Structure formats: C-alpha cells, structure tokens
Amino acid sequence: FHVLSRNKEHNILIADDVCDSGKTLYGVSALNNFTTCTLHVKPRRKFTPSFYLFEVPDNYWIRYPWESQVNGINKSYMFK
C-alpha cells in the first residue's frame, strides 16, 4: 500500500498479522501517526503496535490460515 499523508477528517487503523521486527509498521506509523494493531508481536520488535493480542517467542513460526501452503520455506533469515 502507498499512503502519502493522513486525512485529518478520518482516523486510520493499520492492521497486520504479526509485528516481527516492527520495521513495516514503524515506517507507516512514524510518518503518518496512524493507529496500528496486530494479532501477534515478538520480543525482538523495534516498534510496538498500538494494540496487539499476544506476544509469542522470537523463534516461534506462526502459520496463518490465509497463507499459502508452500513447502520448503527458508526460515534461516528469521533467527539472526
């Protein structure tokens, strides 16, 4: 998505499934001061959403039902 500026007449909520590093949500929220929410956050995050449901361990891989079932996912980048 591409957002240039916040419309002052509307409140905007940016929702995501997981806040892993937090880079994406931080980039959107810092520039536009949006409210953010996620289902899950991880301790290593550099940004904390406005709202979230659960914190899960950094090495916990979450498979959401809306993700495609792809075999052979390269998870090595996750544990740096």
N, CA, C and O atoms as a printed pandas DataFrame, in Angstrom:
     atom_number atom_name residue_name chain_id  residue_number  x_coord  y_coord  z_coord
0              1         N          PHE        A               1    0.825   -1.180    0.000
1              2        CA          PHE        A               1    0.000    0.000    0.000
2              3         C          PHE        A               1    0.867    1.240    0.000
3              4         O          PHE        A               1    2.029    1.203    0.404
4              5         N          HIS        A               2    0.297    2.320   -0.450
5              6        CA          HIS        A               2    1.039    3.569   -0.518
6              7         C          HIS        A               2    0.190    4.671    0.095
7              8         O          HIS        A               2   -0.907    4.954   -0.384
8              9         N          VAL        A               3    0.691    5.286    1.145
9             10        CA          VAL        A               3   -0.040    6.347    1.832
10            11         C          VAL        A               3    0.847    7.575    1.866
11            12         O          VAL        A               3    1.981    7.511    2.342
12            13         N          LEU        A               4    0.345    8.683    1.369
13            14        CA          LEU        A               4    1.147    9.904    1.353
14            15         C          LEU        A               4    0.972   10.730    2.613
15            16         O          LEU        A               4    1.952   11.196    3.194
16            17         N          SER        A               5   -0.260   10.914    3.037
17            18        CA          SER        A               5   -0.489   11.728    4.229
18            19         C          SER        A               5   -1.785   11.308    4.892
19            20         O          SER        A               5   -2.662   10.713    4.266
20            21         N          ARG        A               6   -1.886   11.624    6.143
21            22        CA          ARG        A               6   -3.080   11.264    6.906
22            23         C          ARG        A               6   -4.175   12.271    6.616
23            24         O          ARG        A               6   -3.944   13.480    6.616
24            25         N          ASN        A               7   -5.356   11.761    6.372
25            26        CA          ASN        A               7   -6.523   12.611    6.193
26            27         C          ASN        A               7   -6.995   13.028    7.578
27            28         O          ASN        A               7   -7.396   12.174    8.368
28            29         N          LYS        A               8   -6.958   14.294    7.887
29            30        CA          LYS        A               8   -7.264   14.770    9.227
30            31         C          LYS        A               8   -8.738   14.600    9.601
31            32         O          LYS        A               8   -9.098   14.736   10.771
32            33         N          GLU        A               9   -9.582   14.307    8.629
33            34        CA          GLU        A               9  -11.001   14.117    8.904
34            35         C          GLU        A               9  -11.332   12.682    9.288
35            36         O          GLU        A               9  -12.451   12.407    9.723
36            37         N          HIS        A              10  -10.378   11.759    9.137
37            38        CA          HIS        A              10  -10.644   10.350    9.411
38            39         C          HIS        A              10   -9.555    9.767   10.299
39            40         O          HIS        A              10   -8.386   10.137   10.194
40            41         N          ASN        A              11   -9.952    8.859   11.166
41            42        CA          ASN        A              11   -8.983    8.081   11.937
42            43         C          ASN        A              11   -8.667    6.838   11.122
43            44         O          ASN        A              11   -9.569    6.211   10.566
44            45         N          ILE        A              12   -7.394    6.479   11.050
45            46        CA          ILE        A              12   -6.980    5.348   10.224
46            47         C          ILE        A              12   -6.294    4.304   11.090
47            48         O          ILE        A              12   -5.412    4.621   11.888
48            49         N          LEU        A              13   -6.708    3.062   10.923
49            50        CA          LEU        A              13   -6.132    1.927   11.627
50            51         C          LEU        A              13   -5.394    1.060   10.618
51            52         O          LEU        A              13   -5.982    0.624    9.628
52            53         N          ILE        A              14   -4.111    0.805   10.859
53            54        CA          ILE        A              14   -3.316   -0.104   10.029
54            55         C          ILE        A              14   -3.234   -1.433   10.774
55            56         O          ILE        A              14   -2.731   -1.489   11.896
56            57         N          ALA        A              15   -3.730   -2.508   10.146
57            58        CA          ALA        A              15   -3.746   -3.825   10.777
58            59         C          ALA        A              15   -2.790   -4.766   10.039
59            60         O          ALA        A              15   -2.694   -4.737    8.812
60            61         N          ASP        A              16   -2.090   -5.597   10.807
61            62        CA          ASP        A              16   -1.177   -6.586   10.241
62            63         C          ASP        A              16   -1.297   -7.858   11.076
63            64         O          ASP        A              16   -1.803   -7.821   12.197
64            65         N          ASP        A              17   -0.838   -8.972   10.538
65            66        CA          ASP        A              17   -0.956  -10.221   11.283
66            67         C          ASP        A              17    0.082  -10.328   12.396
67            68         O          ASP        A              17   -0.252  -10.721   13.513
68            69         N          VAL        A              18    1.341   -9.981   12.103
69            70        CA          VAL        A              18    2.396  -10.132   13.116
70            71         C          VAL        A              18    3.378   -8.960   13.029
71            72         O          VAL        A              18    3.695   -8.485   11.939
72            73         N          CYS        A              19    3.841   -8.512   14.161
73            74        CA          CYS        A              19    4.894   -7.495   14.235
74            75         C          CYS        A              19    6.158   -8.224   14.665
75            76         O          CYS        A              19    6.390   -8.451   15.852
76            77         N          ASP        A              20    6.971   -8.586   13.678
77            78        CA          ASP        A              20    8.185   -9.352   13.943
78            79         C          ASP        A              20    9.338   -8.396   14.257
79            80         O          ASP        A              20    9.727   -8.264   15.417
80            81         N          SER        A              21    9.877   -7.741   13.261
81            82        CA          SER        A              21   10.919   -6.741   13.519
82            83         C          SER        A              21   10.290   -5.386   13.835
83            84         O          SER        A              21   10.872   -4.580   14.561
84            85         N          GLY        A              22    9.111   -5.143   13.291
85            86        CA          GLY        A              22    8.422   -3.876   13.509
86            87         C          GLY        A              22    8.749   -2.811   12.482
87            88         O          GLY        A              22    8.210   -1.706   12.546
88            89         N          LYS        A              23    9.628   -3.126   11.529
89            90        CA          LYS        A              23   10.065   -2.125   10.556
90            91         C          LYS        A              23    8.924   -1.605    9.685
91            92         O          LYS        A              23    8.822   -0.401    9.450
92            93         N          THR        A              24    8.075   -2.495    9.213
93            94        CA          THR        A              24    6.985   -2.082    8.328
94            95         C          THR        A              24    6.009   -1.160    9.044
95            96         O          THR        A              24    5.687   -0.079    8.551
96            97         N          LEU        A              25    5.541   -1.593   10.210
97            98        CA          LEU        A              25    4.585   -0.767   10.943
98            99         C          LEU        A              25    5.197    0.546   11.409
99           100         O          LEU        A              25    4.525    1.578   11.413
100          101         N          TYR        A              26    6.457    0.514   11.798
101          102        CA          TYR        A              26    7.120    1.742   12.217
102          103         C          TYR        A              26    7.187    2.730   11.055
103          104         O          TYR        A              26    6.901    3.916   11.219
104          105         N          GLY        A              27    7.564    2.232    9.890
105          106        CA          GLY        A              27    7.672    3.094    8.719
106          107         C          GLY        A              27    6.368    3.777    8.369
107          108         O          GLY        A              27    6.356    4.954    8.011
108          109         N          VAL        A              28    5.282    3.055    8.466
109          110        CA          VAL        A              28    3.971    3.621    8.156
110          111         C          VAL        A              28    3.506    4.550    9.275
111          112         O          VAL        A              28    3.046    5.661    9.011
112          113         N          SER        A              29    3.622    4.108   10.492
113          114        CA          SER        A              29    3.097    4.865   11.622
114          115         C          SER        A              29    3.905    6.126   11.909
115          116         O          SER        A              29    3.326    7.169   12.209
116          117         N          ALA        A              30    5.226    6.050   11.822
117          118        CA          ALA        A              30    6.070    7.194   12.165
118          119         C          ALA        A              30    5.836    8.371   11.227
119          120         O          ALA        A              30    5.856    9.526   11.652
120          121         N          LEU        A              31    5.619    8.078    9.979
121          122        CA          LEU        A              31    5.418    9.149    9.008
122          123         C          LEU        A              31    4.021    9.747    9.064
123          124         O          LEU        A              31    3.824   10.906    8.700
124          125         N          ASN        A              32    3.062    8.968    9.514
125          126        CA          ASN        A              32    1.675    9.403    9.430
126          127         C          ASN        A              32    0.913    9.367   10.749
127          128         O          ASN        A              32   -0.244    9.785   10.803
128          129         N          ASN        A              33    1.544    8.873   11.815
129          130        CA          ASN        A              33    0.920    8.805   13.124
130          131         C          ASN        A              33   -0.400    8.034   13.116
131          132         O          ASN        A              33   -1.381    8.468   13.719
132          133         N          PHE        A              34   -0.420    6.889   12.430
133          134        CA          PHE        A              34   -1.595    6.036   12.389
134          135         C          PHE        A              34   -1.684    5.191   13.656
135          136         O          PHE        A              34   -0.684    4.978   14.341
136          137         N          THR        A              35   -2.874    4.718   13.957
137          138        CA          THR        A              35   -3.067    3.711   14.981
138          139         C          THR        A              35   -2.776    2.364   14.335
139          140         O          THR        A              35   -3.188    2.115   13.202
140          141         N          THR        A              36   -2.061    1.486   15.058
141          142        CA          THR        A              36   -1.688    0.195   14.494
142          143         C          THR        A              36   -2.169   -0.938   15.388
143          144         O          THR        A              36   -2.314   -0.771   16.599
144          145         N          CYS        A              37   -2.416   -2.108   14.770
145          146        CA          CYS        A              37   -2.792   -3.288   15.552
146          147         C          CYS        A              37   -2.303   -4.539   14.833
147          148         O          CYS        A              37   -2.204   -4.575   13.607
148          149         N          THR        A              38   -2.000   -5.564   15.626
149          150        CA          THR        A              38   -1.595   -6.860   15.085
150          151         C          THR        A              38   -2.189   -7.965   15.949
151          152         O          THR        A              38   -2.641   -7.725   17.068
152          153         N          LEU        A              39   -2.178   -9.168   15.413
153          154        CA          LEU        A              39   -2.589  -10.323   16.201
154          155         C          LEU        A              39   -1.474  -10.720   17.158
155          156         O          LEU        A              39   -1.719  -11.004   18.330
156          157         N          HIS        A              40   -0.226  -10.737   16.639
157          158        CA          HIS        A              40    0.923  -11.198   17.420
158          159         C          HIS        A              40    2.084  -10.212   17.332
159          160         O          HIS        A              40    2.255   -9.523   16.326
160          161         N          VAL        A              41    2.876  -10.155   18.396
161          162        CA          VAL        A              41    4.132   -9.408   18.403
162          163         C          VAL        A              41    5.230  -10.330   18.909
163          164         O          VAL        A              41    4.964  -11.310   19.604
164          165         N          LYS        A              42    6.472  -10.001   18.549
165          166        CA          LYS        A              42    7.628  -10.763   19.024
166          167         C          LYS        A              42    8.513   -9.847   19.864
167          168         O          LYS        A              42    8.575   -8.645   19.605
168          169         N          PRO        A              43    9.197  -10.398   20.866
169          170        CA          PRO        A              43   10.016   -9.580   21.773
170          171         C          PRO        A              43   11.100   -8.760   21.074
171          172         O          PRO        A              43   11.445   -7.683   21.560
172          173         N          ARG        A              44   11.646   -9.228   19.958
173          174        CA          ARG        A              44   12.743   -8.520   19.290
174          175         C          ARG        A              44   12.296   -7.288   18.504
175          176         O          ARG        A              44   13.124   -6.591   17.917
176          177         N          ARG        A              45   11.014   -7.025   18.492
177          178        CA          ARG        A              45   10.487   -5.917   17.687
178          179         C          ARG        A              45   11.099   -4.581   18.116
179          180         O          ARG        A              45   11.430   -4.383   19.285
180          181         N          LYS        A              46   11.240   -3.686   17.167
181          182        CA          LYS        A              46   11.754   -2.337   17.430
182          183         C          LYS        A              46   10.616   -1.333   17.533
183          184         O          LYS        A              46   10.836   -0.155   17.814
184          185         N          PHE        A              47    9.395   -1.812   17.304
185          186        CA          PHE        A              47    8.204   -0.966   17.335
186          187         C          PHE        A              47    7.085   -1.788   17.960
187          188         O          PHE        A              47    6.935   -2.970   17.647
188          189         N          THR        A              48    6.316   -1.190   18.818
189          190        CA          THR        A              48    5.173   -1.874   19.420
190          191         C          THR        A              48    3.889   -1.254   18.887
191          192         O          THR        A              48    3.692   -0.044   19.001
192          193         N          PRO        A              49    3.009   -2.077   18.303
193          194        CA          PRO        A              49    1.746   -1.557   17.785
194          195         C          PRO        A              49    0.891   -0.959   18.901
195          196         O          PRO        A              49    1.092   -1.254   20.079
196          197         N          SER        A              50   -0.047   -0.132   18.519
197          198        CA          SER        A              50   -0.977    0.465   19.488
198          199         C          SER        A              50   -1.743   -0.619   20.233
199          200         O          SER        A              50   -1.980   -0.506   21.436
200          201         N          PHE        A              51   -2.128   -1.669   19.517
201          202        CA          PHE        A              51   -2.887   -2.786   20.089
202          203         C          PHE        A              51   -2.364   -4.098   19.524
203          204         O          PHE        A              51   -2.002   -4.172   18.350
204          205         N          TYR        A              52   -2.322   -5.141   20.362
205          206        CA          TYR        A              52   -1.999   -6.483   19.893
206          207         C          TYR        A              52   -2.645   -7.485   20.842
207          208         O          TYR        A              52   -2.983   -7.150   21.977
208          209         N          LEU        A              53   -2.813   -8.729   20.363
209          210        CA          LEU        A              53   -3.465   -9.764   21.177
210          211         C          LEU        A              53   -2.483  -10.567   22.015
211          212         O          LEU        A              53   -2.680  -10.716   23.221
212          213         N          PHE        A              54   -1.411  -11.093   21.386
213          214        CA          PHE        A              54   -0.492  -11.990   22.082
214          215         C          PHE        A              54    0.954  -11.704   21.715
215          216         O          PHE        A              54    1.253  -11.312   20.586
216          217         N          GLU        A              55    1.852  -11.903   22.680
217          218        CA          GLU        A              55    3.285  -11.895   22.391
218          219         C          GLU        A              55    3.735  -13.346   22.296
219          220         O          GLU        A              55    3.411  -14.163   23.158
220          221         N          VAL        A              56    4.480  -13.659   21.250
221          222        CA          VAL        A              56    4.996  -15.013   21.040
222          223         C          VAL        A              56    6.518  -14.963   21.021
223          224         O          VAL        A              56    7.090  -13.911   20.733
224          225         N          PRO        A              57    7.195  -16.082   21.323
225          226        CA          PRO        A              57    8.668  -16.096   21.323
226          227         C          PRO        A              57    9.243  -15.761   19.944
227          228         O          PRO        A              57    8.605  -15.994   18.917
228          229         N          ASP        A              58   10.458  -15.211   19.943
229          230        CA          ASP        A              58   11.119  -14.838   18.689
230          231         C          ASP        A              58   11.261  -16.005   17.721
231          232         O          ASP        A              58   11.135  -15.818   16.511
232          233         N          ASN        A              59   11.518  -17.196   18.229
233          234        CA          ASN        A              59   11.736  -18.342   17.351
234          235         C          ASN        A              59   10.453  -19.101   17.018
235          236         O          ASN        A              59   10.516  -20.199   16.465
236          237         N          TYR        A              60    9.324  -18.549   17.337
237          238        CA          TYR        A              60    8.028  -19.186   17.083
238          239         C          TYR        A              60    7.552  -18.813   15.683
239          240         O          TYR        A              60    7.412  -17.631   15.368
240          241         N          TRP        A              61    7.304  -19.812   14.848
241          242        CA          TRP        A              61    6.827  -19.589   13.485
242          243         C          TRP        A              61    5.310  -19.703   13.472
243          244         O          TRP        A              61    4.763  -20.737   13.856
244          245         N          ILE        A              62    4.639  -18.669   13.042
245          246        CA          ILE        A              62    3.172  -18.649   13.013
246          247         C          ILE        A              62    2.707  -18.909   11.593
247          248         O          ILE        A              62    3.099  -18.205   10.662
248          249         N          ARG        A              63    1.868  -19.926   11.431
249          250        CA          ARG        A              63    1.279  -20.198   10.120
250          251         C          ARG        A              63   -0.193  -19.810   10.198
251          252         O          ARG        A              63   -0.995  -20.462   10.867
252          253         N          TYR        A              64   -0.521  -18.739    9.502
253          254        CA          TYR        A              64   -1.898  -18.258    9.485
254          255         C          TYR        A              64   -2.696  -18.988    8.413
255          256         O          TYR        A              64   -2.136  -19.398    7.397
256          257         N          PRO        A              65   -3.996  -19.153    8.629
257          258        CA          PRO        A              65   -4.802  -19.918    7.662
258          259         C          PRO        A              65   -4.870  -19.273    6.278
259          260         O          PRO        A              65   -5.142  -19.965    5.297
260          261         N          TRP        A              66   -4.633  -17.975    6.177
261          262        CA          TRP        A              66   -4.709  -17.297    4.880
262          263         C          TRP        A              66   -3.406  -17.364    4.095
263          264         O          TRP        A              66   -3.359  -16.900    2.956
264          265         N          GLU        A              67   -2.346  -17.928    4.672
265          266        CA          GLU        A              67   -1.090  -18.093    3.945
266          267         C          GLU        A              67   -1.161  -19.315    3.053
267          268         O          GLU        A              67   -1.798  -20.312    3.392
268          269         N          SER        A              68   -0.498  -19.227    1.902
269          270        CA          SER        A              68   -0.486  -20.382    1.015
270          271         C          SER        A              68    0.376  -21.482    1.627
271          272         O          SER        A              68    1.330  -21.202    2.353
272          273         N          GLN        A              69    0.046  -22.688    1.340
273          274        CA          GLN        A              69    0.782  -23.846    1.856
274          275         C          GLN        A              69    1.978  -24.108    0.946
275          276         O          GLN        A              69    1.884  -24.873   -0.013
276          277         N          VAL        A              70    3.085  -23.477    1.251
277          278        CA          VAL        A              70    4.286  -23.623    0.439
278          279         C          VAL        A              70    5.287  -24.485    1.199
279          280         O          VAL        A              70    5.622  -24.189    2.346
280          281         N          ASN        A              71    5.765  -25.551    0.559
281          282        CA          ASN        A              71    6.779  -26.403    1.173
282          283         C          ASN        A              71    8.159  -25.801    0.948
283          284         O          ASN        A              71    8.384  -25.092   -0.033
284          285         N          GLY        A              72    9.060  -26.082    1.842
285          286        CA          GLY        A              72   10.434  -25.637    1.671
286          287         C          GLY        A              72   10.660  -24.169    1.969
287          288         O          GLY        A              72   11.523  -23.549    1.349
288          289         N          ILE        A              73    9.916  -23.596    2.896
289          290        CA          ILE        A              73   10.110  -22.200    3.261
290          291         C          ILE        A              73   11.482  -22.039    3.911
291          292         O          ILE        A              73   11.840  -22.797    4.812
292          293         N          ASN        A              74   12.235  -21.065    3.458
293          294        CA          ASN        A              74   13.556  -20.796    4.017
294          295         C          ASN        A              74   13.392  -19.930    5.270
295          296         O          ASN        A              74   13.130  -18.731    5.171
296          297         N          LYS        A              75   13.545  -20.540    6.440
297          298        CA          LYS        A              75   13.361  -19.828    7.690
298          299         C          LYS        A              75   14.691  -19.357    8.291
299          300         O          LYS        A              75   14.702  -18.787    9.382
300          301         N          SER        A              76   15.796  -19.583    7.603
301          302        CA          SER        A              76   17.097  -19.265    8.179
302          303         C          SER        A              76   17.253  -17.774    8.468
303          304         O          SER        A              76   17.976  -17.402    9.393
304          305         N          TYR        A              77   16.594  -16.923    7.702
305          306        CA          TYR        A              77   16.715  -15.483    7.924
306          307         C          TYR        A              77   16.048  -15.028    9.218
307          308         O          TYR        A              77   16.333  -13.938    9.713
308          309         N          MET        A              78   15.176  -15.845    9.760
309          310        CA          MET        A              78   14.401  -15.443   10.941
310          311         C          MET        A              78   15.220  -15.380   12.210
311          312         O          MET        A              78   14.878  -14.612   13.109
312          313         N          PHE        A              79   16.272  -16.139   12.323
313          314        CA          PHE        A              79   16.949  -16.320   13.598
314          315         C          PHE        A              79   18.316  -15.644   13.647
315          316         O          PHE        A              79   19.250  -16.171   14.252
316          317         N          LYS        A              80   18.431  -14.507   13.028
317          318        CA          LYS        A              80   19.705  -13.773   13.026
318          319         C          LYS        A              80   19.852  -12.949   14.276
319          320         O          LYS        A              80   20.861  -12.265   14.449
